[in-house]
Coordinates of C-alpha atoms in Angstrom, one line a residue:
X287 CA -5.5 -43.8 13.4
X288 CA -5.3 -39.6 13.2
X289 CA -4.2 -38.5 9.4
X290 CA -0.6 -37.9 10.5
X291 CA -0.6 -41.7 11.6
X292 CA -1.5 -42.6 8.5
X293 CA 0.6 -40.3 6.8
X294 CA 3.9 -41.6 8.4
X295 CA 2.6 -45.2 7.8
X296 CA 2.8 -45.2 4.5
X297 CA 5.2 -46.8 2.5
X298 CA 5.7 -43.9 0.1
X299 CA 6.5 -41.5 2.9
X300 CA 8.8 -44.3 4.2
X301 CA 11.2 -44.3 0.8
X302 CA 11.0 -40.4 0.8
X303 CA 12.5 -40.8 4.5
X304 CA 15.3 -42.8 3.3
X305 CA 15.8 -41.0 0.5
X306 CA 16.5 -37.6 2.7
X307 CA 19.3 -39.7 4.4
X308 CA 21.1 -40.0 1.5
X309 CA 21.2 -36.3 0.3
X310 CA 20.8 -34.5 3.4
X311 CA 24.9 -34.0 3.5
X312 CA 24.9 -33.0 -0.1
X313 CA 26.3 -29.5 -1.0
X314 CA 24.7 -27.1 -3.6
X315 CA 28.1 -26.4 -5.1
X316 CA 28.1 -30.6 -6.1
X317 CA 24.9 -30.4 -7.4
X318 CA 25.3 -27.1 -9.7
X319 CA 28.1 -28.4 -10.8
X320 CA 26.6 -32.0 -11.7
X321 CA 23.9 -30.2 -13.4
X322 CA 24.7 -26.6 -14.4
X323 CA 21.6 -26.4 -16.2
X324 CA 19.6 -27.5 -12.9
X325 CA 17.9 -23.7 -12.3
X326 CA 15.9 -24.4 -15.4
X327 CA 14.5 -27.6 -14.5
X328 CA 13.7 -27.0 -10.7
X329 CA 11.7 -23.9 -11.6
X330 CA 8.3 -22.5 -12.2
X331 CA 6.9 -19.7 -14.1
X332 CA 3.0 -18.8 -13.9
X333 CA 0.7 -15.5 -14.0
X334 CA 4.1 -13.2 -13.9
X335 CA 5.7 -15.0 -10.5
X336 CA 9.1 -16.7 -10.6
X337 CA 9.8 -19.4 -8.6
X338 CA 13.3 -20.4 -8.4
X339 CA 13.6 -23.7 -6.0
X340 CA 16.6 -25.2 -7.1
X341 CA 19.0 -24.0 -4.2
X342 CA 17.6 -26.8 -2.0
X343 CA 18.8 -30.1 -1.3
X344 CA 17.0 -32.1 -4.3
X345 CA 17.1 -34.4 -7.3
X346 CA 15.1 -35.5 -9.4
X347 CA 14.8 -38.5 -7.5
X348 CA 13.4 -36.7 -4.7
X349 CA 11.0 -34.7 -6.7
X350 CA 9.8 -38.5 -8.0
X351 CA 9.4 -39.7 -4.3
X352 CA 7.5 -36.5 -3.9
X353 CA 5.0 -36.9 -6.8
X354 CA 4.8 -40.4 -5.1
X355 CA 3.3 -39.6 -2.5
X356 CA 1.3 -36.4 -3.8
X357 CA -0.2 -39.4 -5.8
X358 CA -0.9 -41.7 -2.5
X359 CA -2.7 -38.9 -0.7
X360 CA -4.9 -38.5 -3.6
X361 CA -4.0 -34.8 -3.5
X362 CA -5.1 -34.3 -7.3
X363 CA -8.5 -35.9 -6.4
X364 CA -9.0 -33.2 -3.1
X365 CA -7.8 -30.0 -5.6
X366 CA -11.0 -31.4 -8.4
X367 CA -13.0 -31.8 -4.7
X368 CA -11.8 -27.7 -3.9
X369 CA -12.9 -26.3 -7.3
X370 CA -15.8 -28.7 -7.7
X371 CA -17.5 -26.8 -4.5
X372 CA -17.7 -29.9 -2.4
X373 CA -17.0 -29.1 1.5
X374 CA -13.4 -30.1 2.4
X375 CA -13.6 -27.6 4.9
X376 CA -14.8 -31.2 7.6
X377 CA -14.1 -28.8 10.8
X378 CA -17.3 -27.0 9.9
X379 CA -18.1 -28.5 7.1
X380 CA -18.1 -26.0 4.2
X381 CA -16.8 -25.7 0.4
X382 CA -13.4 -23.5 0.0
X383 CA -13.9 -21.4 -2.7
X384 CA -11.9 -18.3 -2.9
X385 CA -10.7 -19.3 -6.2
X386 CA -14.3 -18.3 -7.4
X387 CA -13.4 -14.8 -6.0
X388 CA -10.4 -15.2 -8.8
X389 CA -12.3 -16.8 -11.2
X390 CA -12.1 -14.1 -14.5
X391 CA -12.6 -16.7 -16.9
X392 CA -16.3 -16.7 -15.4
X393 CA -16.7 -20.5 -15.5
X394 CA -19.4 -21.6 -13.7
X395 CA -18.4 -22.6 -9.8
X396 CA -21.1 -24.7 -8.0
X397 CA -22.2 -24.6 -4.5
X398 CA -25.4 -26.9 -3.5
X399 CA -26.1 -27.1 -7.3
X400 CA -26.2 -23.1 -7.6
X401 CA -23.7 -21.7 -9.7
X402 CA -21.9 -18.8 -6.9
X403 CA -19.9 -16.8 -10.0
X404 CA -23.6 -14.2 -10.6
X405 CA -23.7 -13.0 -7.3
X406 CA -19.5 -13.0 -7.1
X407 CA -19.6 -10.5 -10.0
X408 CA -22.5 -8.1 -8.7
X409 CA -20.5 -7.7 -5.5
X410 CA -17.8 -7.3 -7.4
X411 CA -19.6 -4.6 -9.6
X412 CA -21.1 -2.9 -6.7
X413 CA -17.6 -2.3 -5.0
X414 CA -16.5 -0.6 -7.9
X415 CA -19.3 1.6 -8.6
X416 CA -18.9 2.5 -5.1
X417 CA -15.3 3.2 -5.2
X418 CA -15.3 5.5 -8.4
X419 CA -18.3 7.2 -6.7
X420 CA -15.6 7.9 -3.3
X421 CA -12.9 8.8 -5.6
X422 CA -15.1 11.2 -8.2
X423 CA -16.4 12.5 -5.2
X424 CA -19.8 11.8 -5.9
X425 CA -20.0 10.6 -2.3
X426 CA -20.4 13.0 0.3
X427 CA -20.4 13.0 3.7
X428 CA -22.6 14.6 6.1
X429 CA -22.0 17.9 5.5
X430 CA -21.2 17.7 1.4
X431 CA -18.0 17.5 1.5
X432 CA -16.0 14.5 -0.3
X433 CA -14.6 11.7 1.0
X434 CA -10.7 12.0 1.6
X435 CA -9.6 9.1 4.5
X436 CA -11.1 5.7 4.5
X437 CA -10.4 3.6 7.9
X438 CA -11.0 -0.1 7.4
X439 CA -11.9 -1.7 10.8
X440 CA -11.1 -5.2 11.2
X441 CA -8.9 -7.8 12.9
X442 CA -7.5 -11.2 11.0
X443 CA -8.0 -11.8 7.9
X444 CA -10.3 -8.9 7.4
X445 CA -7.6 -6.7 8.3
X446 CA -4.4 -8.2 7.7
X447 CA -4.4 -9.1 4.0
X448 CA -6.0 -5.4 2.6
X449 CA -3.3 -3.6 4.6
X450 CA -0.4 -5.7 3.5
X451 CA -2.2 -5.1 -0.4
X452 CA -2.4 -1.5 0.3
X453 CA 1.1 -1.0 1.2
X454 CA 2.6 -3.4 -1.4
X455 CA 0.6 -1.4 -4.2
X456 CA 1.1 1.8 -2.4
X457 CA 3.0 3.3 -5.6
X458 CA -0.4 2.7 -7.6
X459 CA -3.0 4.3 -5.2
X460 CA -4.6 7.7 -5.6
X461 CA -2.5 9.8 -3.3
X462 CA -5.4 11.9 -2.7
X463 CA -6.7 9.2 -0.7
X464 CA -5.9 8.4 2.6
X465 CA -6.6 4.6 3.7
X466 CA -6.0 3.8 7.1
X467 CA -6.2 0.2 9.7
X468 CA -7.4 0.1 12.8
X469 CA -7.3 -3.6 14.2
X470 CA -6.3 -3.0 18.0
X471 CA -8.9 -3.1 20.7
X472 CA -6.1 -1.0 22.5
X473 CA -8.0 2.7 22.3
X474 CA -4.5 4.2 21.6
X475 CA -4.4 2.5 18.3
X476 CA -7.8 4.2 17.4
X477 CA -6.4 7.5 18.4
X478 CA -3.1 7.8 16.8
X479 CA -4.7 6.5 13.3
X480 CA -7.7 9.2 13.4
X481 CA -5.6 11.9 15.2
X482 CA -5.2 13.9 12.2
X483 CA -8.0 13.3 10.1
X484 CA -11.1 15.3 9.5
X485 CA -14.1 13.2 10.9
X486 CA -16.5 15.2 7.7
X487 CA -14.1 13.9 5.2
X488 CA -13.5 10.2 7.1
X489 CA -15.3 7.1 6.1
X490 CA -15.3 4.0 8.0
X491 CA -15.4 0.3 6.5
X492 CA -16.3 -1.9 9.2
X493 CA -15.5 -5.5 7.8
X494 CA -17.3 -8.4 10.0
X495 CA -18.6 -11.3 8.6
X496 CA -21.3 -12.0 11.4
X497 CA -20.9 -8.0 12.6
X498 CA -20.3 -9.6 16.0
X499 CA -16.8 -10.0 16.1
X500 CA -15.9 -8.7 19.5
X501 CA -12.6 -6.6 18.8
X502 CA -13.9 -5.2 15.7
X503 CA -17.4 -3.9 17.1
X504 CA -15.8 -2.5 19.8
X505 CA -13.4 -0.2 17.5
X506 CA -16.6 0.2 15.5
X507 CA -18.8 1.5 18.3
X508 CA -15.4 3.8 18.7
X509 CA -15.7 5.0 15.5
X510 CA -19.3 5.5 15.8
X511 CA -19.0 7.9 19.1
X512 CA -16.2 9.8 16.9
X513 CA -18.3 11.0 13.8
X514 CA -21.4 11.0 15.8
X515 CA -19.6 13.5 18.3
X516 CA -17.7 15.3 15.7
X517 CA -20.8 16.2 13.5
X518 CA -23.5 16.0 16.3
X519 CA -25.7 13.8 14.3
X520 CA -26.7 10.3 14.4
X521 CA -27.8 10.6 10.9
X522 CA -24.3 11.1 9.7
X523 CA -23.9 7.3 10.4
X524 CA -25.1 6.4 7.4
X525 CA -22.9 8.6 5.5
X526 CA -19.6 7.7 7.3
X527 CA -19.9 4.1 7.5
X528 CA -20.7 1.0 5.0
X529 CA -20.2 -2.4 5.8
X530 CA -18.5 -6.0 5.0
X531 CA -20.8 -8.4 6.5
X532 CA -23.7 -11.0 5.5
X533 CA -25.4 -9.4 8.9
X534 CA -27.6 -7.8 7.2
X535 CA -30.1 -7.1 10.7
X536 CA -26.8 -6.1 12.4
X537 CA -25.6 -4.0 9.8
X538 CA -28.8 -2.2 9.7
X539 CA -29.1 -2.1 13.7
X540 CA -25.6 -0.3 13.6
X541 CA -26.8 2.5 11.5
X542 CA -25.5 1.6 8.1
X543 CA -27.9 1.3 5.3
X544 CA -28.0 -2.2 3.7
X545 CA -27.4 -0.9 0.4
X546 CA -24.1 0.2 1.5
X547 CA -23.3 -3.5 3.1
X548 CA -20.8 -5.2 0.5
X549 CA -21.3 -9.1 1.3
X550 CA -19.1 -12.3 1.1
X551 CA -19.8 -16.1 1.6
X552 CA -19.4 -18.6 4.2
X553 CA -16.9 -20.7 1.7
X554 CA -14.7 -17.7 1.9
X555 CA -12.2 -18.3 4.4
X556 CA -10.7 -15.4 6.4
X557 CA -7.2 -16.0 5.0
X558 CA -8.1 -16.5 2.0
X559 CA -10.5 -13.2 1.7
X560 CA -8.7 -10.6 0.4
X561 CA -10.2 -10.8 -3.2
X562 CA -13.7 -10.3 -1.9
X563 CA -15.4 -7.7 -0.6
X564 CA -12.9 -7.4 2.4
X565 CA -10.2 -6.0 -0.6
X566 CA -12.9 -2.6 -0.7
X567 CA -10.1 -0.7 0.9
X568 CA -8.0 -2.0 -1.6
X569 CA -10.1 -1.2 -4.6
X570 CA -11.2 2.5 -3.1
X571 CA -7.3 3.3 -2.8
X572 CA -6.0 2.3 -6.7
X573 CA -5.7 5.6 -8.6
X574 CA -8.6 6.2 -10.9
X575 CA -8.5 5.6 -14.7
X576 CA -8.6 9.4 -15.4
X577 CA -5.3 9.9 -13.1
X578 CA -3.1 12.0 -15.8
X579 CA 0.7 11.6 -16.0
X580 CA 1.3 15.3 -16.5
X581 CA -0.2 18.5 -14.9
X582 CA -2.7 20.4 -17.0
X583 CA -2.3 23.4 -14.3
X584 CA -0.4 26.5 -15.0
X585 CA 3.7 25.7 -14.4
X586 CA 4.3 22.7 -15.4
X587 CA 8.1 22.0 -15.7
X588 CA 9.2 25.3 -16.3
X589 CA 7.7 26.2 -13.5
X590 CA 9.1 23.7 -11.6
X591 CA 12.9 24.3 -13.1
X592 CA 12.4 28.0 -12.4
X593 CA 12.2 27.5 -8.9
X594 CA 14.9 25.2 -8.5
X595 CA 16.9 28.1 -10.5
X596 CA 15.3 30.6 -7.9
X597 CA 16.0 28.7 -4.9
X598 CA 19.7 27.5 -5.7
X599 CA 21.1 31.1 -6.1
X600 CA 19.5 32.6 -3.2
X601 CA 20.9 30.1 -0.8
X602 CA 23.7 31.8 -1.9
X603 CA 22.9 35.5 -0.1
X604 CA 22.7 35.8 3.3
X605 CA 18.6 35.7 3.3
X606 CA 19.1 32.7 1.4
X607 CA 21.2 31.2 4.3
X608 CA 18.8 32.4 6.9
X609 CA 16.4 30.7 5.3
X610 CA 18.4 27.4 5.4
X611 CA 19.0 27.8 9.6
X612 CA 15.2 28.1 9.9
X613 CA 14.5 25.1 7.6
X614 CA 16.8 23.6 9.9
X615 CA 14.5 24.0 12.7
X616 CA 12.3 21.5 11.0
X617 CA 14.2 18.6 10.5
X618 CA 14.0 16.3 13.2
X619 CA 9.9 16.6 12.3
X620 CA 11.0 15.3 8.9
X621 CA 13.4 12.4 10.4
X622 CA 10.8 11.3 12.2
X623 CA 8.2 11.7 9.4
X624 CA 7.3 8.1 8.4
X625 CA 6.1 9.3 4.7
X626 CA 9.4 10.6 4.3
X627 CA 11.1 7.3 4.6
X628 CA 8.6 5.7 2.0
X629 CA 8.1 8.1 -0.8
X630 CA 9.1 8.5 -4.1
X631 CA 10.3 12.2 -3.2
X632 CA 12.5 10.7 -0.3
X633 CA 14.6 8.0 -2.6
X634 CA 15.6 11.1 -4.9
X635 CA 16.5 12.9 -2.2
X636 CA 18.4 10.0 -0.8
X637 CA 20.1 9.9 -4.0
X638 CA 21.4 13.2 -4.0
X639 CA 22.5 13.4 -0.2
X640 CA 24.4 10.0 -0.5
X641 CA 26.5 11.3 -3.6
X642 CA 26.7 14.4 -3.0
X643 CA 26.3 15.7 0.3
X644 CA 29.2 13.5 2.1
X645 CA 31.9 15.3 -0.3
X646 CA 31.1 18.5 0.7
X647 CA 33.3 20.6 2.6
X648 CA 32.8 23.8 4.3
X649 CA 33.2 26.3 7.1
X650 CA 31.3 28.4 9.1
X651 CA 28.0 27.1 11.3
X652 CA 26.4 25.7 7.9
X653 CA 29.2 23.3 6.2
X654 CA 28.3 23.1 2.7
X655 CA 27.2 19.1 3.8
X656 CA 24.6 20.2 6.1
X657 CA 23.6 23.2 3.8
X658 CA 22.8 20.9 1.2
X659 CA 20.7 18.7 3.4
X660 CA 18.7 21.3 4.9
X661 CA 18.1 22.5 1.3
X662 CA 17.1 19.4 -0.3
X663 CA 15.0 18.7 2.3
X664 CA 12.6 21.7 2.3
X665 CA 12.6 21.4 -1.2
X666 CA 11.3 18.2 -1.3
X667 CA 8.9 19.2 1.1
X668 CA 8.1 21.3 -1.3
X669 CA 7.5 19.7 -4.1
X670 CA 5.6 17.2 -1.8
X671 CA 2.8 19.9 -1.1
X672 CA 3.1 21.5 -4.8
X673 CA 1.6 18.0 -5.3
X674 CA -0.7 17.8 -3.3
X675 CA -2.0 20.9 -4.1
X676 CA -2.4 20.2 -7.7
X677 CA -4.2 16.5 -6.7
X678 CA -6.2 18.7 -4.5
X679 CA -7.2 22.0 -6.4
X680 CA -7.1 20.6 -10.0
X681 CA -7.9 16.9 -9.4
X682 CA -4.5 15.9 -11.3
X683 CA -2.8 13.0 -10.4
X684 CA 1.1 13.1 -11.0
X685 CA 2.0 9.5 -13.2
X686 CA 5.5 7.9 -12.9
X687 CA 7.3 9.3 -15.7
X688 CA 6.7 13.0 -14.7
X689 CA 7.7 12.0 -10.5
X690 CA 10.7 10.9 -12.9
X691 CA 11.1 14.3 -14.3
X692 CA 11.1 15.5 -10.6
X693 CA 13.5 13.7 -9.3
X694 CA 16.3 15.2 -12.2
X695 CA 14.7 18.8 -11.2
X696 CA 15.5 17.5 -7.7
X697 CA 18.9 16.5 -8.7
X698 CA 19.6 19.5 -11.1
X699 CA 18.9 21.7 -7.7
X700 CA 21.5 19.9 -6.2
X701 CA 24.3 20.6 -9.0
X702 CA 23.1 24.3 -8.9
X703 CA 23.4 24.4 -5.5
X704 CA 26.8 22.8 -5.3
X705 CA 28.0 25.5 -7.8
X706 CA 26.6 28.0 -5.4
X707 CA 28.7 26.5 -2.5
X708 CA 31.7 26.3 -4.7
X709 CA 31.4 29.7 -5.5
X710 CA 30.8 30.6 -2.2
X711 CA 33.6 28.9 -0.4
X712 CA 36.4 30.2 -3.4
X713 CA 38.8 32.6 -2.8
X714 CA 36.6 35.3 -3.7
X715 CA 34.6 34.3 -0.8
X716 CA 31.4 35.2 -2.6
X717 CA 28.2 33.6 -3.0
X718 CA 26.0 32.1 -5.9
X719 CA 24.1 35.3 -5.9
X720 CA 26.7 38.0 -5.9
X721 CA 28.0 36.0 -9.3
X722 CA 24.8 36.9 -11.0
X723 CA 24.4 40.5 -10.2
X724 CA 21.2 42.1 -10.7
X725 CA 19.8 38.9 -11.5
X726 CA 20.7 37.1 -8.8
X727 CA 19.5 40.0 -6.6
X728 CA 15.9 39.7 -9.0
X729 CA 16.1 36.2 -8.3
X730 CA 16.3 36.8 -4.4
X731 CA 13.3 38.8 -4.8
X732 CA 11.2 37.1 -6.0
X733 CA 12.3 34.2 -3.8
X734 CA 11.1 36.6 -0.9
X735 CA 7.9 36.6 -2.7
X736 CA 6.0 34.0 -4.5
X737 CA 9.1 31.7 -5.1
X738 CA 10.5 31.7 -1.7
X739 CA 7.7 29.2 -0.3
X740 CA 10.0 26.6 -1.4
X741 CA 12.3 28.3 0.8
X742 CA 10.0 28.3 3.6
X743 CA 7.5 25.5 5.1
X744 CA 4.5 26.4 6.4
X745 CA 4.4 27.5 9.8
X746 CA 3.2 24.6 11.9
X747 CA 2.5 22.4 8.8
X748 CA 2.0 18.8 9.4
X749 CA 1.9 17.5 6.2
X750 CA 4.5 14.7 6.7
X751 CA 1.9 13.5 9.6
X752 CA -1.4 13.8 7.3
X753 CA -0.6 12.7 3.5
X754 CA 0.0 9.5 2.0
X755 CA 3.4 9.2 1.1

């Protein structure tokens, strides 16, 4: 008799089946209002997660049933069997322990009589030695320079579960730090994620249990050919590349020193992997402990509102409005832009155009509408590289309250701007820099100058395509 056989046999999964007849009609609108207070009963709270499973079908006589037959299939007996390190794994015959990988409390965890929690922690230690080294840039690559992409190579499990972490806790991650997945044998997926990247600056994390996997060693090999190539230098393997394996003779074979091979266990299932080594990516992304919330550079914000002053009244003159048509030009590269869509910079910009730029009339080629989108946008592109610059020149790291201050200097541009328009499209018929005079003429000026970059991208700048957003 197979396990379902004996499942289905059982007499306790036979009064949970006649159970679900009699409450499978049932409507949740009966039962809420049966039991009003039934949210608090059919819920769970543990380690900061909510679960809320009272909007099914159930009473309390089902969740008896259920405990019924939890009991019957001696389910409490095979979770003490999980965390005791015995091999309930049958199809190969191995313990399932990734909660040791989780296992803070540092209780001892036996496998085969050897407590595993020691050599969990020094892995766990050497990953983030390693990582502060990437992001301090201690590490260098072949030529001295500091390590700015990493490209985790994997497929499953290995690949999977680090990138769904990474973009989950992408508001958290150094944004100096590029961290990229490559999964698909298909060499256009290899391409389009290295395309834009700097081979001296890229590091690969080749993430293979056995370092045999078929589809990951061949986007390996790829990877090899592409620094090799770039740098002209087999030796720059070992500066490119590290390893999540237990392969040690592979690893080595590859070109990667062992030192640099971060290992995990056969009890660590593939699905279940992502707090072992396989997380590196993770780990080497999170923003460092010295990331500040505010820039120590020169500026600051009245830097910042200076230029927003700056900018809004010389979209008023006709420079101003030139400006604007060639920002224009630029726009369909920031539609497209993927970084756009996810960044902080993008929901305050959202913001302002959904409130503000549908009510907007206007005349002439620009309508006040489109003006104010082609303006916002360049100015958050702006501010986009102004941040970069200072994560890149003066290692400072912008926090969450001051990208908060940003977004109102965002948003006070706007009002500004609007006042410009409104100025501009009166009865006077002039424009937000005739109404200051001299000053708005000074203001111009130095918006032709050091100011006006906010005016003005970059000629062929592909920032949207190369940063983090």
């Amino acid at each position: 008799m197979t396990e379902r056989q004996e499942l289905l046999s059982m007499p306790e999964w036979t009064a949970l089946a006649e159970h679900y007849r009699s409450v499978r009609d049932l409507h949740l609108r009966r039962l809420f209002a049966e039991d009003p207070a039934r949210a608090g009963e059919f819920s769970l709270e543990a380690a900061g997660l909510y679960l809320d499973y009272s909007k099914n079908r159930i009473t309390r006589e089902t969740m008896r049933l259920l405990f019924n037959l939890a009991r019957a299939c001696r389910l409490e007996n095979a979770i003490e069997d999980m965390f005791s390190g015995r091999p309930i794994n049958a199809t190969e015959g191995r313990s399932v322990l990734h909660i040791a990988l989780r296992n803070r409390s540092n209780t001892p965890i036996f496998v085969n009589g050897q407590n595993v929690m020691p050599a969990v922690n020094a892995v766990l230690n050497r990953m983030a030695a390693w990582c502060e080294k990437i992001r301090s840039g201690q590490w260098k690559g072949h030529t001295g320079l500091p390590i700015r992409n990493i490209v985790n190579i994997g497929i499953g499990g290995s690949d999977l579960g680090p990138a769904m972490a990474c973009e989950a806790l992408r508001d958290f991650s150094d944004r100096r730090m590029s961290v990229r997945f490559i999964s698909n044998v298909d060499a256009t997926h290899f391409v389009e994620q290295t395309r834009d990247l700097n081979p001296v600056e890229t590091l690969f994390i080749v993430a293979s249990k056995t370092f045999t996997t078929q589809e990951t060693m061949t986007n390996a090999m790829t990877a090899r050919r592409w620094i090799t190539e770039k740098l002209g230098a087999d030796e720059a393997v070992c500066r490119h590349f590290v390893a999540v394996s237990t392969n040690a003779r592979e690893v080595a074979k590859f070109g990667i020193h062992t030192d640099n091979m971060f290992e995990f266990w056969d009890w660590v299932g593939g699905r279940y992997s992502l707090a072992s080594a396989i997380g590196l990516p993770v780990m080497a992304a999170r923003r460092s402990a010295q990331s500040i919330s505010r820039p120590s550079a020169p500026g600051g914000m009245v830097s910042w509102s200076r230029r927003a002053r700056a900018a809004a009244r010389a979209v008023g003159s006709a420079p101003g409005m030139a400006a604007m048509v060639v920002a224009s030009n630029d726009m369909a590269r920031h539609a497209r832009c993927r970084a756009m869509g996810t960044s902080r910079w993008s929901a305050a910009a959202s913001a302002l155009l959904g409130r503000r730029g549908r009510g907007l009339g206007g005349g002439g080629g620009l309508g006040g509408g489109g003006l104010l989108l082609q303006a916002a946008l360049v100015v958050l592109d702006r501010l986009r590289e102004l941040e970069a610059d200072l994560a890149a020149d003066h290692a400072v790291q912008l926090g969450d309250d001051l990208r908060a201050q940003l977004a109102l200097e965002l948003l006070a541009f706007g009002a500004l701007l609007l006042l410009g328009l409104a100025a501009g499209e009166g009865e006077h018929g002039e424009g937000a820099g005739g109404d200051e005079g001299d000053g708005g003429e000074a203001a111009h000026a130095d918006s032709e100058g050091r100011e006006g970059r906010i005016m003005r991208p970059r000629a062929g700048a592909q920032r949207c395509a190369v940063q983090p957003s």
